[in-house]
Amino acid sequence: MSASTYGSKSTPITLQMMRFVFKNVGGVAPGPIGNLAYEVFCTPMKRSKSDFSGANLPEPELFSIPFRSGKLQAYAWGSGPIVLGVHGWESSAARYSAFVKPLTDAGYRVVLVDGHAHGASSGWKTDAIRYGDGTK
């Protein structure tokens, strides 16, 4: 297996170029390459906003949760004890739409949140620490 393959899929040329730059230029200019790496790896790809239309659910209650640099978009259904759903990297709250009806039917209030710089929440760049605490 060559260095540019993983399983049966070829490594995209952009990833090959990033590897080359980080490996070969990083030793000479670690500061700028470190900043570039932060920009690349801490900027989630923008996918579509959370869309629950195909999930056959009632319209969610929309609200935002403020934090230091903007808002987190939240969606809620039902009443009762709260079940909170927060998606992973480069996803959105709609990822968990299949859980809404069973949980609300069981008497729970389901609250789904778009993470910082994801879905309909504010921000365009984040990292693991900021994703959790809402800064920057």
Coordinates of N, CA, C and O in Angstrom, one line a residue:
M1 N 0.9 -1.2 0.0 CA 0.0 0.0 0.0 C 0.9 1.2 0.0 O 1.8 1.3 0.8
S2 N 0.6 2.2 -0.9 CA 1.4 3.4 -0.9 C 1.0 4.4 0.1 O -0.1 4.2 0.8
A3 N 1.8 5.4 0.3 CA 1.5 6.4 1.4 C 0.2 7.2 1.0 O -0.3 7.9 1.9
S4 N -0.2 7.2 -0.2 CA -1.3 8.0 -0.6 C -2.6 7.3 -0.6 O -3.6 7.7 -1.2
T5 N -2.6 6.0 -0.1 CA -3.9 5.3 -0.1 C -4.2 4.9 1.3 O -3.3 4.7 2.2
Y6 N -5.5 4.7 1.6 CA -5.9 4.2 2.9 C -7.1 3.3 2.5 O -8.1 3.7 2.0
G7 N -6.8 2.0 2.7 CA -7.8 1.0 2.3 C -7.8 1.1 0.8 O -6.8 1.0 0.1
S8 N -9.0 1.2 0.2 CA -9.1 1.3 -1.3 C -9.4 2.7 -1.8 O -9.5 2.9 -3.0
K9 N -9.4 3.7 -0.9 CA -9.6 5.0 -1.3 C -8.3 5.8 -1.4 O -7.4 5.7 -0.6
S10 N -8.2 6.6 -2.5 CA -7.0 7.5 -2.6 C -7.1 8.7 -1.7 O -8.2 9.2 -1.5
T11 N -6.0 9.1 -1.2 CA -6.0 10.4 -0.4 C -6.2 11.5 -1.3 O -5.5 11.7 -2.3
P12 N -7.1 12.4 -1.0 CA -7.4 13.6 -1.8 C -6.1 14.5 -2.0 O -5.3 14.5 -1.1
I13 N -5.9 15.1 -3.1 CA -4.7 15.8 -3.4 C -4.6 17.0 -2.4 O -3.4 17.3 -2.1
T14 N -5.7 17.6 -2.0 CA -5.5 18.7 -1.0 C -4.9 18.2 0.3 O -4.1 18.9 0.9
L15 N -5.3 17.0 0.7 CA -4.7 16.4 1.9 C -3.2 16.1 1.7 O -2.4 16.3 2.6
Q16 N -2.9 15.5 0.5 CA -1.5 15.3 0.2 C -0.7 16.6 0.2 O 0.5 16.6 0.8
M17 N -1.2 17.7 -0.3 CA -0.5 18.9 -0.3 C -0.3 19.4 1.1 O 0.7 20.0 1.5
M18 N -1.4 19.3 2.0 CA -1.3 19.8 3.4 C -0.2 19.0 4.1 O 0.6 19.5 4.8
R19 N -0.2 17.7 3.9 CA 0.9 16.9 4.5 C 2.3 17.3 4.1 O 3.2 17.4 4.9
F20 N 2.4 17.6 2.8 CA 3.7 18.1 2.3 C 4.1 19.4 2.9 O 5.3 19.5 3.4
V21 N 3.2 20.3 3.0 CA 3.5 21.6 3.5 C 3.8 21.5 5.0 O 4.9 22.1 5.5
F22 N 3.0 20.8 5.8 CA 3.2 20.7 7.2 C 4.6 20.0 7.5 O 5.3 20.4 8.4
K23 N 4.9 19.0 6.7 CA 6.1 18.2 7.0 C 7.3 19.0 6.6 O 8.3 19.0 7.3
N24 N 7.3 19.6 5.4 CA 8.5 20.2 4.8 C 8.7 21.7 5.2 O 9.8 22.1 5.2
V25 N 7.6 22.4 5.5 CA 7.8 23.8 5.8 C 7.7 24.0 7.3 O 8.2 25.0 7.8
G26 N 7.0 23.1 8.0 CA 6.8 23.3 9.4 C 8.1 23.4 10.2 O 8.1 24.1 11.2
G27 N 9.2 22.7 9.8 CA 10.4 22.8 10.5 C 11.1 24.1 10.3 O 11.8 24.6 11.2
V28 N 10.9 24.8 9.2 CA 11.5 26.0 8.9 C 10.7 27.2 9.4 O 11.3 28.2 9.9
A29 N 9.4 27.1 9.3 CA 8.5 28.2 9.8 C 7.4 27.7 10.7 O 6.2 27.6 10.3
P30 N 7.8 27.2 11.9 CA 6.8 26.5 12.7 C 5.6 27.5 13.1 O 4.5 27.0 13.2
G31 N 5.9 28.7 13.4 CA 4.8 29.7 13.8 C 3.7 29.8 12.7 O 2.5 29.5 13.0
P32 N 4.1 30.2 11.5 CA 3.1 30.4 10.5 C 2.4 29.1 10.1 O 1.2 29.0 9.9
I33 N 3.2 28.0 10.1 CA 2.5 26.7 9.8 C 1.6 26.2 10.9 O 0.6 25.6 10.7
G34 N 2.0 26.5 12.1 CA 1.1 26.2 13.3 C -0.2 27.0 13.2 O -1.3 26.5 13.4
N35 N -0.1 28.3 12.8 CA -1.3 29.1 12.6 C -2.2 28.6 11.5 O -3.4 28.5 11.6
L36 N -1.5 28.2 10.4 CA -2.3 27.6 9.3 C -2.9 26.3 9.7 O -4.1 26.1 9.4
A37 N -2.2 25.5 10.4 CA -2.8 24.2 10.9 C -4.0 24.5 11.8 O -5.1 23.8 11.7
Y38 N -3.9 25.5 12.7 CA -5.1 25.8 13.5 C -6.3 26.3 12.7 O -7.4 25.8 12.9
E39 N -6.0 27.1 11.7 CA -7.1 27.6 10.8 C -7.8 26.4 10.1 O -9.0 26.3 10.0
V40 N -6.9 25.5 9.6 CA -7.5 24.4 8.8 C -8.3 23.4 9.7 O -9.4 23.0 9.3
F41 N -7.7 23.0 10.8 CA -8.3 22.0 11.6 C -9.3 22.5 12.6 O -10.1 21.7 13.2
C42 N -9.4 23.8 12.8 CA -10.4 24.4 13.7 C -11.6 25.1 13.0 O -12.3 25.8 13.6
T43 N -11.6 25.0 11.7 CA -12.7 25.6 10.9 C -13.6 24.4 10.4 O -13.2 23.8 9.4
P44 N -14.7 24.1 11.0 CA -15.5 23.0 10.5 C -16.1 23.4 9.2 O -16.4 24.5 8.9
M45 N -16.2 22.4 8.4 CA -16.9 22.6 7.1 C -18.4 22.9 7.3 O -19.0 22.3 8.2
K46 N -18.8 23.9 6.7 CA -20.2 24.3 6.9 C -21.1 23.3 6.1 O -21.0 23.2 4.9
R47 N -22.0 22.6 6.8 CA -22.9 21.8 6.1 C -24.3 22.5 6.2 O -24.3 23.6 6.8
S48 N -25.3 21.9 5.8 CA -26.6 22.6 5.9 C -27.0 22.8 7.3 O -26.6 22.1 8.2
K49 N -27.8 23.8 7.5 CA -28.4 24.1 8.8 C -29.2 23.0 9.3 O -29.7 22.1 8.5
S50 N -29.5 22.9 10.6 CA -30.3 21.8 11.1 C -31.7 21.9 10.4 O -32.3 22.9 10.4
D51 N -32.1 20.8 9.8 CA -33.3 20.7 9.1 C -34.1 19.5 9.6 O -33.6 18.4 9.4
F52 N -35.2 19.7 10.2 CA -36.0 18.6 10.8 C -37.2 18.3 9.9 O -38.0 17.5 10.3
S53 N -37.3 18.9 8.7 CA -38.5 18.7 7.9 C -38.7 17.3 7.4 O -39.9 16.9 7.4
G54 N -37.7 16.5 7.2 CA -37.8 15.2 6.8 C -38.1 14.2 7.9 O -38.3 13.0 7.7
A55 N -38.1 14.7 9.1 CA -38.2 13.8 10.3 C -39.6 13.6 10.7 O -39.8 12.9 11.7
N56 N -40.6 14.2 10.1 CA -42.0 14.1 10.5 C -42.2 14.4 11.9 O -42.9 13.7 12.7
L57 N -41.7 15.6 12.3 CA -41.8 16.1 13.7 C -42.6 17.4 13.7 O -42.6 18.1 12.7
P58 N -43.2 17.7 14.8 CA -43.8 19.0 14.9 C -42.7 20.1 14.9 O -41.5 19.8 15.1
E59 N -43.1 21.3 14.6 CA -42.1 22.4 14.6 C -41.5 22.5 16.0 O -42.2 22.4 17.0
P60 N -40.2 22.6 16.0 CA -39.5 22.7 17.3 C -39.7 24.1 17.9 O -39.9 25.1 17.2
E61 N -39.6 24.2 19.2 CA -39.5 25.5 19.9 C -38.1 25.9 19.7 O -37.1 25.2 20.0
L62 N -37.9 27.1 19.1 CA -36.5 27.6 18.8 C -36.1 28.6 19.9 O -36.9 29.4 20.3
F63 N -34.9 28.5 20.4 CA -34.3 29.4 21.3 C -32.8 29.4 21.2 O -32.2 28.5 20.6
S64 N -32.2 30.5 21.6 CA -30.7 30.5 21.6 C -30.2 30.6 23.0 O -30.8 31.1 23.9
I65 N -29.0 30.0 23.1 CA -28.3 30.0 24.4 C -27.1 31.0 24.2 O -26.2 30.7 23.4
P66 N -27.1 32.1 24.9 CA -26.0 33.1 24.8 C -24.7 32.5 25.4 O -24.7 31.8 26.4
F67 N -23.6 32.9 24.8 CA -22.3 32.7 25.4 C -21.4 33.9 25.0 O -21.8 34.8 24.3
R68 N -20.2 33.9 25.4 CA -19.3 35.1 25.3 C -19.2 35.7 23.9 O -19.1 36.9 23.7
S69 N -19.3 34.9 22.8 CA -19.1 35.5 21.5 C -20.2 35.2 20.6 O -20.0 35.2 19.4
G70 N -21.4 35.0 21.1 CA -22.5 34.7 20.2 C -23.6 33.9 20.8 O -24.0 34.2 21.9
K71 N -24.1 32.9 20.0 CA -25.3 32.1 20.5 C -25.1 30.7 20.0 O -24.5 30.4 18.9
L72 N -25.7 29.8 20.7 CA -25.9 28.4 20.3 C -27.4 28.3 19.9 O -28.2 28.7 20.7
Q73 N -27.7 27.8 18.8 CA -29.1 27.6 18.4 C -29.6 26.3 19.0 O -28.9 25.3 19.0
A74 N -30.7 26.3 19.6 CA -31.3 25.2 20.3 C -32.7 24.9 19.8 O -33.4 25.9 19.3
Y75 N -33.2 23.7 19.9 CA -34.4 23.2 19.4 C -35.0 22.4 20.5 O -34.3 21.5 21.0
A76 N -36.3 22.5 20.8 CA -36.9 21.7 21.9 C -38.3 21.2 21.5 O -39.0 21.9 20.7
W77 N -38.6 20.0 22.0 CA -39.9 19.4 21.8 C -40.4 18.8 23.2 O -39.5 18.3 23.9
G78 N -41.7 18.7 23.4 CA -42.2 18.0 24.5 C -42.0 18.7 25.9 O -41.7 19.9 26.0
S79 N -42.4 18.0 26.9 CA -42.3 18.5 28.3 C -41.9 17.3 29.2 O -42.0 16.2 28.8
G80 N -41.4 17.7 30.4 CA -40.9 16.7 31.3 C -39.4 16.8 31.6 O -38.8 17.9 31.3
P81 N -38.8 15.8 32.1 CA -37.4 15.8 32.4 C -36.7 16.0 31.0 O -37.1 15.5 30.0
I82 N -35.6 16.8 31.1 CA -34.9 17.2 29.8 C -33.8 16.1 29.4 O -33.0 15.7 30.3
V83 N -33.9 15.8 28.1 CA -32.8 15.0 27.5 C -32.1 16.0 26.6 O -32.7 16.5 25.7
L84 N -30.8 16.2 26.8 CA -30.0 17.1 25.9 C -29.2 16.3 24.9 O -28.5 15.4 25.3
G85 N -29.3 16.8 23.7 CA -28.5 16.1 22.6 C -27.5 17.2 22.0 O -28.0 18.2 21.6
V86 N -26.2 16.9 22.0 CA -25.3 17.7 21.4 C -24.5 16.9 20.4 O -23.9 15.9 20.8
H87 N -24.4 17.3 19.1 CA -23.8 16.5 18.1 C -22.2 16.6 18.1 O -21.7 17.4 18.9
G88 N -21.6 15.9 17.3 CA -20.2 15.9 17.1 C -19.7 16.9 16.1 O -20.5 17.7 15.5
W89 N -18.4 16.8 15.8 CA -17.7 17.7 14.8 C -18.3 17.6 13.5 O -18.6 16.6 12.9
E90 N -18.6 18.8 12.8 CA -19.1 19.0 11.5 C -20.4 18.3 11.3 O -20.7 17.8 10.2
S91 N -21.3 18.4 12.3 CA -22.6 17.8 12.2 C -23.6 18.9 12.6 O -23.3 20.1 12.6
S92 N -24.8 18.5 13.0 CA -25.8 19.5 13.4 C -26.8 18.7 14.3 O -26.8 17.5 14.4
A93 N -27.6 19.5 15.0 CA -28.6 18.9 15.9 C -29.6 18.0 15.2 O -30.1 17.0 15.8
A94 N -29.8 18.2 13.9 CA -30.7 17.4 13.1 C -30.3 15.9 13.1 O -31.1 15.0 12.8
R95 N -29.0 15.7 13.4 CA -28.5 14.3 13.4 C -29.3 13.4 14.3 O -29.4 12.2 14.2
Y96 N -29.8 14.0 15.4 CA -30.5 13.3 16.4 C -32.0 13.3 16.3 O -32.7 13.0 17.3
S97 N -32.5 13.7 15.2 CA -34.0 13.9 15.0 C -34.7 12.6 15.2 O -35.9 12.6 15.7
A98 N -34.1 11.4 14.9 CA -34.8 10.2 15.1 C -35.1 9.9 16.6 O -36.0 9.0 16.9
F99 N -34.4 10.5 17.5 CA -34.7 10.3 18.9 C -35.8 11.1 19.5 O -36.3 10.8 20.6
V100 N -36.2 12.1 18.8 CA -37.2 13.1 19.3 C -38.5 12.5 19.6 O -39.0 12.5 20.8
K101 N -39.1 11.8 18.7 CA -40.5 11.3 18.9 C -40.5 10.2 20.0 O -41.3 10.3 20.9
P102 N -39.6 9.2 20.0 CA -39.6 8.2 21.0 C -39.5 8.8 22.4 O -40.1 8.4 23.4
L103 N -38.6 9.8 22.5 CA -38.3 10.4 23.8 C -39.5 11.3 24.3 O -39.9 11.2 25.5
T104 N -40.1 12.0 23.4 CA -41.2 12.9 23.8 C -42.4 12.0 24.1 O -43.2 12.3 25.0
D105 N -42.6 10.9 23.3 CA -43.7 10.0 23.6 C -43.5 9.3 25.0 O -44.5 8.9 25.7
A106 N -42.3 9.2 25.5 CA -42.0 8.6 26.8 C -42.1 9.7 27.9 O -41.8 9.3 29.0
G107 N -42.4 10.9 27.6 CA -42.6 11.9 28.6 C -41.4 12.8 28.8 O -41.3 13.5 29.9
Y108 N -40.5 12.9 27.9 CA -39.3 13.7 28.1 C -39.4 15.0 27.2 O -40.1 15.0 26.2
R109 N -38.7 16.0 27.7 CA -38.5 17.2 26.9 C -37.1 17.1 26.2 O -36.1 16.8 26.9
V110 N -37.1 17.1 24.9 CA -35.9 16.9 24.1 C -35.4 18.2 23.7 O -36.1 19.0 23.0
V111 N -34.1 18.5 24.0 CA -33.5 19.7 23.6 C -32.2 19.3 22.8 O -31.3 18.6 23.3
L112 N -32.2 19.8 21.6 CA -31.0 19.5 20.7 C -30.3 20.9 20.4 O -31.0 21.9 20.2
V113 N -29.0 20.8 20.4 CA -28.2 22.1 20.3 C -27.2 22.0 19.2 O -26.5 20.9 19.0
D114 N -27.2 23.0 18.3 CA -26.1 23.1 17.3 C -24.9 23.6 18.0 O -24.9 24.7 18.7
G115 N -23.8 22.9 17.9 CA -22.5 23.4 18.6 C -22.0 24.6 18.0 O -22.3 25.1 16.9
H116 N -21.1 25.3 18.7 CA -20.4 26.5 18.3 C -19.8 26.3 16.9 O -19.1 25.3 16.7
A117 N -20.0 27.2 16.0 CA -19.5 27.2 14.6 C -20.1 26.0 13.8 O -19.5 25.6 12.8
H118 N -21.3 25.5 14.3 CA -21.9 24.4 13.5 C -23.4 24.7 13.4 O -24.0 25.5 14.1
G119 N -24.0 24.1 12.4 CA -25.4 24.3 12.1 C -25.8 25.8 12.1 O -25.2 26.6 11.4
A120 N -26.8 26.2 12.8 CA -27.3 27.5 12.8 C -26.7 28.4 14.0 O -27.1 29.5 14.2
S121 N -25.8 27.8 14.7 CA -25.1 28.6 15.8 C -24.1 29.5 15.2 O -23.6 29.4 14.1
S122 N -23.7 30.6 16.0 CA -22.8 31.6 15.5 C -21.4 31.0 15.6 O -21.1 30.0 16.2
G123 N -20.5 31.7 14.9 CA -19.1 31.4 14.8 C -18.7 30.6 13.6 O -19.6 30.0 12.9
W124 N -17.5 30.7 13.3 CA -17.0 30.0 12.1 C -15.7 29.2 12.4 O -15.3 28.4 11.5
K125 N -15.2 29.3 13.5 CA -14.0 28.6 13.9 C -14.1 28.2 15.4 O -14.6 29.0 16.2
T126 N -13.7 27.0 15.7 CA -13.7 26.5 17.1 C -12.7 25.4 17.3 O -12.1 25.0 16.3
D127 N -12.5 25.0 18.5 CA -11.6 23.9 18.8 C -12.3 23.1 19.9 O -13.4 23.5 20.4
A128 N -11.7 22.0 20.4 CA -12.3 21.2 21.4 C -12.6 22.0 22.6 O -13.7 21.8 23.2
I129 N -11.8 22.8 23.1 CA -12.0 23.6 24.3 C -13.1 24.6 24.1 O -14.0 24.7 24.9
R130 N -13.0 25.4 23.0 CA -14.0 26.4 22.7 C -15.3 25.8 22.4 O -16.4 26.4 22.7
Y131 N -15.3 24.6 21.8 CA -16.6 24.0 21.4 C -17.4 23.6 22.7 O -18.6 23.7 22.7
G132 N -16.6 23.3 23.7 CA -17.3 23.0 25.0 C -17.7 24.2 25.8 O -18.7 24.2 26.5
D133 N -16.9 25.3 25.8 CA -17.2 26.4 26.7 C -17.7 27.6 26.0 O -18.1 28.6 26.6
G134 N -17.8 27.6 24.7 CA -18.4 28.7 24.0 C -17.6 30.0 23.9 O -18.1 31.1 23.6
T135 N -16.2 29.9 24.0 CA -15.4 31.2 23.9 C -14.9 31.3 22.5 O -14.8 30.3 21.8
K136 N -14.5 32.5 22.2 CA -13.8 32.8 20.9 C -14.7 32.5 19.8 O -14.8 31.8 19.0

